[in-house]
Coordinates of C-alpha atoms in Angstrom, one line a residue:
M1 CA 34.7 -34.8 -5.9
K2 CA 35.1 -38.3 -4.6
M3 CA 36.3 -41.0 -7.0
N4 CA 36.3 -44.8 -6.8
C5 CA 40.0 -45.5 -7.0
G6 CA 39.3 -49.2 -7.5
R7 CA 38.2 -48.4 -11.0
L8 CA 41.6 -46.8 -11.8
I9 CA 44.3 -49.0 -13.3
S10 CA 47.9 -49.0 -12.3
G11 CA 51.1 -51.0 -12.4
G12 CA 51.6 -51.0 -8.6
G13 CA 50.7 -49.5 -5.2
R14 CA 52.7 -46.3 -5.7
M15 CA 51.2 -45.7 -9.1
L16 CA 47.7 -46.3 -7.7
R17 CA 48.2 -43.8 -4.9
Q18 CA 49.5 -41.3 -7.5
L19 CA 46.5 -41.8 -9.7
C20 CA 44.0 -41.5 -6.8
T21 CA 45.6 -38.3 -5.6
A22 CA 45.7 -36.8 -9.1
A23 CA 42.0 -37.7 -9.7
T24 CA 40.8 -36.3 -6.5
R25 CA 42.9 -33.1 -6.9
L26 CA 41.8 -32.4 -10.4
G27 CA 38.2 -33.7 -10.1
Q28 CA 38.3 -34.2 -13.9
P29 CA 35.2 -33.0 -15.7
E30 CA 33.7 -35.0 -18.6
A31 CA 35.4 -32.8 -21.2
K32 CA 38.8 -33.3 -19.7
R33 CA 38.3 -37.1 -19.7
S34 CA 37.3 -36.9 -23.3
A35 CA 40.5 -35.1 -24.2
N36 CA 42.4 -37.7 -22.1
D37 CA 40.8 -40.4 -24.2
V38 CA 42.0 -38.8 -27.4
R39 CA 45.6 -38.3 -26.1
L40 CA 45.7 -41.9 -24.8
Y41 CA 44.4 -43.3 -28.0
R42 CA 46.9 -41.4 -30.1
K43 CA 49.8 -42.8 -28.0
L44 CA 48.5 -46.4 -28.2
S45 CA 47.8 -46.3 -31.9
A46 CA 51.3 -45.0 -32.5
V47 CA 53.2 -47.7 -30.5
N48 CA 54.4 -49.5 -33.7
M49 CA 56.2 -46.3 -34.8
T50 CA 57.7 -45.5 -31.4
G51 CA 59.2 -48.9 -30.9
R52 CA 57.6 -49.2 -27.5
T53 CA 55.2 -51.9 -26.4
V54 CA 51.6 -51.2 -25.3
S55 CA 52.6 -52.1 -21.7
Q56 CA 55.6 -49.7 -21.7
T57 CA 53.4 -47.0 -23.2
L58 CA 50.7 -47.4 -20.5
D59 CA 53.2 -47.6 -17.7
Q60 CA 54.9 -44.5 -18.8
Y61 CA 51.6 -42.7 -19.2
I62 CA 50.8 -43.4 -15.6
L63 CA 54.3 -42.3 -14.4
E64 CA 53.8 -39.0 -16.2
G65 CA 51.0 -38.3 -13.8
H66 CA 48.0 -39.1 -16.0
V67 CA 44.8 -40.6 -14.7
L68 CA 44.1 -43.9 -16.4
R69 CA 40.7 -45.5 -16.1
K70 CA 39.3 -48.9 -17.3
D71 CA 36.5 -47.3 -19.3
E72 CA 39.1 -45.1 -21.2
L73 CA 41.1 -48.2 -22.0
Q74 CA 38.0 -50.0 -23.1
R75 CA 37.2 -47.2 -25.5
C76 CA 40.7 -47.4 -26.9
V77 CA 40.4 -51.1 -27.4
R78 CA 37.2 -50.7 -29.3
E79 CA 38.7 -48.0 -31.5
L80 CA 41.9 -50.0 -32.2
R81 CA 39.7 -53.1 -33.0
K82 CA 37.6 -50.9 -35.3
Y83 CA 40.7 -50.1 -37.4
R84 CA 42.0 -53.7 -37.2
H85 CA 44.9 -53.0 -34.9
Y86 CA 44.0 -56.2 -33.2
R87 CA 47.4 -57.0 -31.7
N88 CA 47.6 -53.6 -29.9
A89 CA 44.0 -54.0 -28.6
L90 CA 44.8 -57.5 -27.3
E91 CA 47.9 -56.2 -25.5
I92 CA 45.7 -53.6 -23.6
M93 CA 43.3 -56.4 -22.5
E94 CA 46.2 -58.5 -21.4
W95 CA 47.8 -55.6 -19.6
L96 CA 44.5 -55.2 -17.7
K97 CA 44.3 -58.9 -16.9
V98 CA 47.8 -59.0 -15.5
R99 CA 46.9 -56.2 -13.1
G100 CA 43.9 -58.1 -11.8
T101 CA 41.3 -55.9 -13.3
A102 CA 37.8 -57.4 -12.9
F103 CA 36.4 -58.4 -16.3
S104 CA 32.7 -58.3 -17.2
A105 CA 31.0 -60.8 -19.5
T106 CA 31.5 -58.4 -22.5
D107 CA 35.2 -58.0 -21.5
F108 CA 35.7 -61.8 -21.7
A109 CA 33.9 -61.9 -25.1
L110 CA 36.0 -59.0 -26.5
H111 CA 39.2 -60.6 -25.2
L112 CA 38.2 -63.9 -26.9
D113 CA 37.5 -62.2 -30.2
L114 CA 40.9 -60.4 -30.1
V115 CA 42.7 -63.7 -29.3
S116 CA 41.0 -65.3 -32.4
S117 CA 41.9 -62.3 -34.6
T118 CA 45.6 -62.3 -33.7
K119 CA 46.4 -65.9 -32.7
G120 CA 43.8 -68.0 -34.6
V121 CA 40.7 -70.0 -33.7
A122 CA 42.7 -72.8 -31.9
A123 CA 44.1 -70.2 -29.4
A124 CA 40.6 -68.8 -29.0
E125 CA 39.3 -72.3 -28.1
S126 CA 42.0 -72.7 -25.6
Y127 CA 41.1 -69.3 -24.0
F128 CA 37.5 -70.2 -23.9
N129 CA 38.2 -73.6 -22.3
G130 CA 40.3 -71.9 -19.6
L131 CA 37.6 -69.5 -18.6
P132 CA 35.7 -70.1 -15.3
L133 CA 32.2 -71.4 -15.7
R134 CA 30.6 -68.2 -14.5
A135 CA 32.3 -66.3 -17.3
K136 CA 30.8 -68.5 -20.0
N137 CA 27.6 -66.7 -20.7
N138 CA 25.7 -66.2 -23.9
F139 CA 28.0 -63.3 -25.0
V140 CA 31.2 -65.5 -24.7
Y141 CA 29.5 -68.5 -26.4
G142 CA 28.3 -66.2 -29.2
T143 CA 31.8 -64.8 -29.7
L144 CA 33.2 -68.3 -30.1
L145 CA 30.5 -69.1 -32.5
N146 CA 31.4 -66.0 -34.5
C147 CA 35.0 -67.1 -34.6
Y148 CA 34.0 -70.5 -36.0
C149 CA 31.8 -68.9 -38.6
R150 CA 34.5 -66.4 -39.7
G151 CA 36.9 -69.4 -40.0
L152 CA 34.3 -71.3 -42.1
M153 CA 34.3 -74.1 -39.6
E154 CA 30.8 -75.4 -40.3
D155 CA 30.8 -78.5 -38.2
K156 CA 32.2 -76.8 -35.1
A157 CA 29.8 -73.9 -35.6
L158 CA 26.8 -76.2 -35.8
A159 CA 27.9 -78.2 -32.7
L160 CA 28.3 -75.0 -30.7
F161 CA 25.0 -73.6 -31.9
E162 CA 23.3 -76.7 -30.7
N163 CA 25.1 -76.5 -27.4
M164 CA 23.9 -72.9 -27.1
N165 CA 20.4 -74.1 -27.8
E166 CA 20.6 -76.6 -24.9
L167 CA 21.9 -73.8 -22.6
S168 CA 19.0 -71.5 -23.7
F169 CA 21.4 -69.0 -25.1
L170 CA 19.6 -68.5 -28.4
T171 CA 17.7 -65.4 -27.4
S172 CA 18.7 -62.9 -30.1
D173 CA 19.2 -63.0 -33.8
L174 CA 23.0 -62.7 -33.5
P175 CA 23.8 -66.5 -33.4
F176 CA 21.4 -67.0 -36.3
S177 CA 22.9 -64.2 -38.4
D178 CA 26.4 -65.6 -37.8
L179 CA 25.3 -69.0 -39.2
M180 CA 23.6 -67.2 -42.1
R181 CA 26.8 -65.4 -43.0
L182 CA 28.7 -68.7 -42.8
Y183 CA 26.2 -70.4 -45.2
M184 CA 26.4 -67.4 -47.6
R185 CA 30.2 -67.6 -47.6
L186 CA 30.1 -71.3 -48.1
G187 CA 27.9 -70.9 -51.1
K188 CA 24.8 -72.5 -49.3
P189 CA 22.3 -69.7 -49.4
E190 CA 19.4 -72.2 -49.5
K191 CA 20.1 -72.9 -45.8
V192 CA 19.3 -69.3 -44.7
P193 CA 15.5 -69.3 -45.0
P194 CA 15.1 -72.3 -42.7
L195 CA 17.1 -70.4 -40.0
I196 CA 14.6 -67.5 -40.5
D197 CA 11.7 -69.9 -39.9
N198 CA 13.5 -71.2 -36.8
M199 CA 13.8 -67.6 -35.5
K200 CA 10.1 -66.9 -36.2
Q201 CA 9.1 -70.1 -34.3
R202 CA 11.0 -68.8 -31.3
K203 CA 9.5 -65.3 -31.7
I204 CA 13.0 -63.8 -32.0
S205 CA 12.9 -60.3 -33.4
M206 CA 15.1 -59.6 -36.5
T207 CA 17.5 -56.7 -36.8
A208 CA 18.0 -54.9 -40.1
P209 CA 21.3 -56.8 -40.9
T210 CA 19.4 -60.1 -40.6
Y211 CA 16.8 -59.0 -43.0
H212 CA 19.6 -57.9 -45.3
I213 CA 21.2 -61.4 -45.2
W214 CA 17.8 -63.0 -45.8
M215 CA 17.3 -60.8 -48.9
N216 CA 20.8 -61.6 -50.2
S217 CA 20.2 -65.4 -49.8
Y218 CA 17.3 -65.2 -52.3
A219 CA 19.4 -63.0 -54.6
S220 CA 22.2 -65.6 -54.5
L221 CA 19.6 -68.1 -55.7
N222 CA 18.6 -65.8 -58.5
D223 CA 15.3 -65.2 -56.9
I224 CA 15.0 -61.5 -57.1
E225 CA 11.3 -61.7 -56.4
G226 CA 12.1 -63.5 -53.2
A227 CA 14.4 -60.7 -52.1
E228 CA 11.7 -58.2 -52.9
R229 CA 9.2 -60.2 -50.8
V230 CA 11.6 -60.0 -47.8
F231 CA 11.8 -56.2 -48.3
E232 CA 8.0 -56.0 -48.4
E233 CA 7.7 -58.1 -45.2
M234 CA 10.3 -55.8 -43.6
K235 CA 8.2 -52.7 -44.6
K236 CA 5.0 -54.4 -43.1
E237 CA 6.5 -55.9 -39.9
D238 CA 9.5 -53.7 -39.0
A239 CA 9.3 -50.5 -41.1
D240 CA 11.1 -48.6 -38.4
K241 CA 14.2 -50.8 -39.0
I242 CA 14.5 -49.7 -42.6
N243 CA 17.4 -47.4 -43.1
W244 CA 19.7 -46.3 -45.9
L245 CA 21.6 -49.5 -45.6
T246 CA 18.5 -51.5 -46.5
H247 CA 18.0 -49.5 -49.7
S248 CA 21.8 -49.9 -50.4
N249 CA 21.5 -53.6 -49.9
L250 CA 18.5 -53.8 -52.3
A251 CA 20.3 -51.6 -54.8
A252 CA 23.3 -53.9 -54.8
I253 CA 21.1 -56.9 -55.5
Y254 CA 19.6 -55.0 -58.5
V255 CA 23.0 -53.9 -59.8
K256 CA 24.3 -57.5 -59.7
A257 CA 21.1 -58.6 -61.5
K258 CA 21.6 -55.8 -64.0
L259 CA 18.2 -54.3 -63.2
F260 CA 19.6 -50.8 -63.3
E261 CA 16.3 -48.9 -63.3
K262 CA 15.3 -50.6 -60.1
A263 CA 18.7 -50.1 -58.7
E264 CA 18.6 -46.3 -59.3
S265 CA 15.1 -46.1 -57.7
A266 CA 16.5 -47.8 -54.6
L267 CA 19.5 -45.4 -54.6
K268 CA 17.2 -42.4 -54.7
M269 CA 15.5 -43.7 -51.5
L270 CA 19.0 -44.3 -50.0
E271 CA 19.9 -40.7 -50.6
K272 CA 16.6 -39.5 -49.0
L273 CA 17.3 -41.4 -45.8
A274 CA 21.0 -40.6 -45.6
R275 CA 22.0 -37.6 -43.3
P276 CA 24.6 -35.2 -44.7
Q277 CA 27.2 -36.2 -42.2
E278 CA 26.9 -40.0 -43.0
R279 CA 29.8 -40.2 -45.4
E280 CA 29.5 -44.0 -45.7
A281 CA 26.1 -43.6 -47.3
Y282 CA 27.6 -41.4 -50.0
H283 CA 30.4 -43.9 -50.5
Y284 CA 27.8 -46.6 -51.2
L285 CA 26.1 -44.2 -53.6
L286 CA 29.3 -43.7 -55.5
S287 CA 30.0 -47.4 -55.8
L288 CA 26.5 -48.4 -56.7
Y289 CA 26.0 -45.7 -59.3
A290 CA 29.3 -46.8 -60.8
G291 CA 27.8 -50.3 -60.9
T292 CA 24.9 -49.0 -62.9
G293 CA 27.4 -47.3 -65.3
N294 CA 25.8 -43.9 -64.5
Q295 CA 28.9 -41.7 -64.7
G296 CA 26.8 -38.5 -64.3
E297 CA 25.4 -39.6 -61.0
V298 CA 28.8 -40.6 -59.7
Y299 CA 30.2 -37.1 -60.4
R300 CA 27.1 -35.5 -58.9
V301 CA 27.4 -37.4 -55.7
W302 CA 31.2 -36.8 -55.6
N303 CA 30.7 -33.0 -56.0
Y304 CA 28.2 -33.1 -53.1
L305 CA 30.6 -35.1 -50.9
K306 CA 33.4 -32.6 -51.6
S307 CA 31.1 -29.8 -50.5
V308 CA 31.2 -31.3 -47.0
P309 CA 34.3 -30.1 -45.0
S310 CA 37.3 -32.3 -44.8
V311 CA 37.0 -34.9 -47.6
T312 CA 38.6 -38.1 -46.2
D313 CA 41.1 -40.5 -47.8
M314 CA 38.2 -43.1 -47.7
S315 CA 36.1 -40.8 -49.8
Y316 CA 38.9 -40.4 -52.4
L317 CA 39.5 -44.1 -52.3
T318 CA 35.8 -44.9 -53.0
M319 CA 35.7 -42.3 -55.9
L320 CA 38.9 -43.8 -57.4
Q321 CA 37.4 -47.3 -57.2
S322 CA 34.2 -46.0 -58.8
L323 CA 36.1 -44.4 -61.6
R324 CA 38.1 -47.5 -62.2
R325 CA 34.9 -49.5 -62.4
L326 CA 33.7 -47.0 -65.1
N327 CA 37.0 -47.2 -66.9
D328 CA 37.3 -43.4 -66.6
I329 CA 41.1 -43.4 -66.6
E330 CA 41.3 -39.6 -67.3
G331 CA 38.9 -38.8 -64.4
L332 CA 40.8 -41.2 -62.2
A333 CA 44.1 -39.6 -62.9
K334 CA 42.7 -36.1 -62.2
C335 CA 41.1 -37.3 -58.9
F336 CA 44.4 -38.9 -57.9
E337 CA 46.3 -35.7 -58.5
E338 CA 43.8 -33.7 -56.5
W339 CA 44.2 -36.1 -53.6
K340 CA 48.0 -36.0 -53.8
S341 CA 47.9 -32.2 -53.6
N342 CA 46.0 -32.3 -50.3
C343 CA 46.9 -35.5 -48.6
I344 CA 48.6 -35.6 -45.2
S345 CA 49.8 -39.2 -45.4
Y346 CA 50.4 -41.2 -48.5
D347 CA 47.8 -43.9 -48.3
M348 CA 48.8 -47.0 -50.2
R349 CA 45.2 -48.1 -50.7
L350 CA 44.7 -45.2 -53.1
V351 CA 48.0 -45.9 -54.8
G352 CA 47.1 -49.5 -55.3
T353 CA 43.7 -48.6 -56.8
V354 CA 45.3 -46.3 -59.4
I355 CA 48.0 -48.8 -60.2
S356 CA 45.4 -51.5 -60.7
A357 CA 43.4 -49.3 -63.0
Y358 CA 46.4 -48.4 -65.1
L359 CA 47.4 -52.1 -65.4
S360 CA 43.9 -53.1 -66.4
Q361 CA 44.4 -50.8 -69.4
D362 CA 48.0 -52.0 -70.1
L363 CA 49.4 -48.7 -69.0
C364 CA 52.4 -50.3 -67.3
E365 CA 54.7 -47.3 -67.5
E366 CA 52.1 -45.1 -65.8
A367 CA 51.6 -47.7 -63.1
L368 CA 55.3 -48.0 -62.4
S369 CA 55.6 -44.2 -62.2
V370 CA 52.9 -44.0 -59.6
F371 CA 54.6 -46.8 -57.6
E372 CA 58.0 -45.2 -57.7
E373 CA 56.6 -41.9 -56.6
A374 CA 54.8 -43.7 -53.7
I375 CA 58.0 -45.3 -52.5
K376 CA 59.7 -41.9 -52.5
R377 CA 56.9 -40.1 -50.8
R378 CA 56.8 -42.8 -48.1
E379 CA 60.6 -42.8 -47.8
G380 CA 60.7 -46.5 -48.6
K381 CA 58.4 -47.4 -45.7
G382 CA 55.7 -49.8 -46.8
P383 CA 53.6 -51.7 -46.7
F384 CA 54.0 -52.3 -50.4
A385 CA 53.3 -56.1 -50.5
K386 CA 49.7 -55.7 -51.9
T387 CA 51.0 -53.5 -54.7
H388 CA 53.7 -56.0 -55.5
E389 CA 51.0 -58.6 -55.8
T390 CA 49.1 -56.5 -58.3
F391 CA 52.2 -56.3 -60.5
I392 CA 52.9 -60.0 -60.0
L393 CA 49.4 -61.0 -61.4
F394 CA 49.8 -58.5 -64.2
Y395 CA 53.2 -59.8 -65.3
L396 CA 52.2 -63.5 -65.0
G397 CA 49.3 -62.7 -67.2
K398 CA 51.7 -61.2 -69.7
R399 CA 54.0 -64.3 -69.3
K400 CA 56.8 -62.2 -68.0
E401 CA 58.2 -64.5 -65.3
E402 CA 61.3 -62.6 -64.4
L403 CA 59.4 -59.4 -63.6
A404 CA 56.8 -61.3 -61.6
V405 CA 59.5 -63.1 -59.6
H406 CA 61.2 -59.7 -59.0
H407 CA 58.1 -58.3 -57.3
L408 CA 57.6 -61.5 -55.3
E409 CA 61.1 -61.3 -54.0
A410 CA 60.6 -57.6 -53.1
A411 CA 57.5 -58.4 -51.2
L412 CA 59.2 -61.3 -49.4
S413 CA 62.1 -59.1 -48.4
E414 CA 59.7 -56.6 -46.8
A415 CA 57.6 -59.3 -45.1
K416 CA 59.9 -59.4 -42.0
D417 CA 58.9 -55.8 -41.2
Y418 CA 55.1 -56.5 -41.5
D419 CA 54.3 -59.4 -39.2
G420 CA 51.5 -61.7 -40.5
W421 CA 51.9 -61.0 -44.3
S422 CA 52.1 -63.9 -46.7
P423 CA 51.5 -64.2 -50.4
S424 CA 47.8 -64.4 -51.2
L425 CA 46.2 -67.6 -52.5
E426 CA 45.5 -65.9 -55.8
V427 CA 49.2 -65.1 -56.3
I428 CA 50.4 -68.6 -55.3
L429 CA 47.9 -70.3 -57.6
A430 CA 48.8 -67.9 -60.4
F431 CA 52.5 -69.0 -60.1
L432 CA 51.6 -72.7 -59.9
N433 CA 49.4 -72.5 -63.0
F434 CA 52.1 -70.5 -64.8
Y435 CA 54.8 -73.1 -64.0
E436 CA 52.5 -76.0 -64.8
E437 CA 52.0 -74.7 -68.3
K438 CA 55.8 -74.6 -68.7
K439 CA 56.1 -78.2 -67.3
I440 CA 58.1 -76.9 -64.3
D441 CA 57.8 -78.0 -60.7
G442 CA 56.3 -74.8 -59.5
A443 CA 55.9 -75.8 -55.9
E444 CA 59.7 -76.5 -55.6
K445 CA 60.6 -73.4 -57.5
L446 CA 58.5 -71.2 -55.1
R447 CA 59.9 -73.0 -52.1
Q448 CA 63.4 -72.2 -53.2
I449 CA 62.5 -68.5 -53.6
F450 CA 61.0 -68.5 -50.1
K451 CA 64.0 -70.2 -48.7
N452 CA 66.3 -67.6 -50.3
H453 CA 64.4 -64.9 -48.4
N454 CA 64.2 -66.8 -45.1
F455 CA 60.4 -67.1 -45.6
D456 CA 58.6 -70.1 -44.0
D457 CA 56.5 -71.7 -46.7
H458 CA 54.4 -73.4 -44.1
C459 CA 52.6 -70.1 -43.5
L460 CA 51.3 -70.1 -47.0
Q461 CA 47.6 -70.8 -47.1
V462 CA 47.7 -73.4 -49.9
D463 CA 48.6 -77.1 -50.1
F464 CA 51.3 -77.5 -52.7
S465 CA 50.3 -81.1 -53.2
A466 CA 46.8 -80.2 -54.1
D467 CA 45.4 -79.9 -57.6
V468 CA 46.0 -76.3 -58.5
H469 CA 42.8 -76.3 -60.5
S470 CA 40.7 -77.2 -57.5
E471 CA 39.6 -73.6 -57.1

């Protein structure tokens, strides 16, 4: 079998010859390449635990005699990005770039997105400005627009959107849906319908997610009938695009409006369209039935989900969150014990949900017991910062400053091991409000705590000089 060696990646001529020889000799069938994908992804997703960099891992992989292809690495990048391992995904892209690998338009767009996710929008702008003109197509422009919208940069997003219009790059609903999401996040749902009108004038087809945002814009304006009109238009114009997510979206609107009978009707349609292997659909069913307060349906769906082989941590997490919403503490404790008896790794998301549920019922001792067990099971290896924040908010609400500060200091001490973490805005504002009530300079007190733990207060996402009630 002849193979194009130019599509193989290496760190040098010797490695490239080694790779070409191995590929020709083995003539890898598709199944083998698939197994190779899995093996490679596992190595790359574990680099943080091995102490190696992505580059070192890839170079070693080649020296061990493995064939390494660009398409395999691209699949790894997509998987790492999917699970928010943005930094590792970016390092793969940069490793490819250093080796002179030819990038397609989608590669440039993906690289730009990863730069934004790891280094911020300013770095993404710099990357965009440094690209050759030929690389700046509608995909790359659209990715930068998405970065602006995620960063809630309305003025920059609108300016770029107009630039894309001048370049005739507004050919799909993606740029429009990005702006719609921006407006929804900014609390400006009234600006969504005019964008829909603009799309219709341009005869741009809508995808299901765009219909969903349009429905949600009316719901945010307390116009449930408007949301229902969008659904009816979707049935009339694009019935083939209606899926279980559409009914989930409609059910969520009804739940928020406390129209529980309509919500359950939509959930029945959701269940009809969902395939047995689509776990996410059943996760939505659990959450939304919990929203209606229908405990019986929550357990019915859960029992069905457990009948499907290999119940995942995400399934248990969703069920625990649903039971918390129902204030079913007894059921939550039982579900948590069931998960613990079968879990492979001790997922702190589930621990955090249980602790939050216990604290919401003032069951502080039970919450602390769960946290202490988690620390032992994980052998002291975090991340525990989010859990510390849960205790901080609880103790500040109970006016127990010493205990709240204890958990803040514990989180700050761990921060050096988890790059990118900083106290949430909710936690900072809670401290500032607490100290303001006590007539204490809260900003200065927090700065001193950060200084004691070598924590840079500039990375906090709050202006200490601002009115703490501005939120």
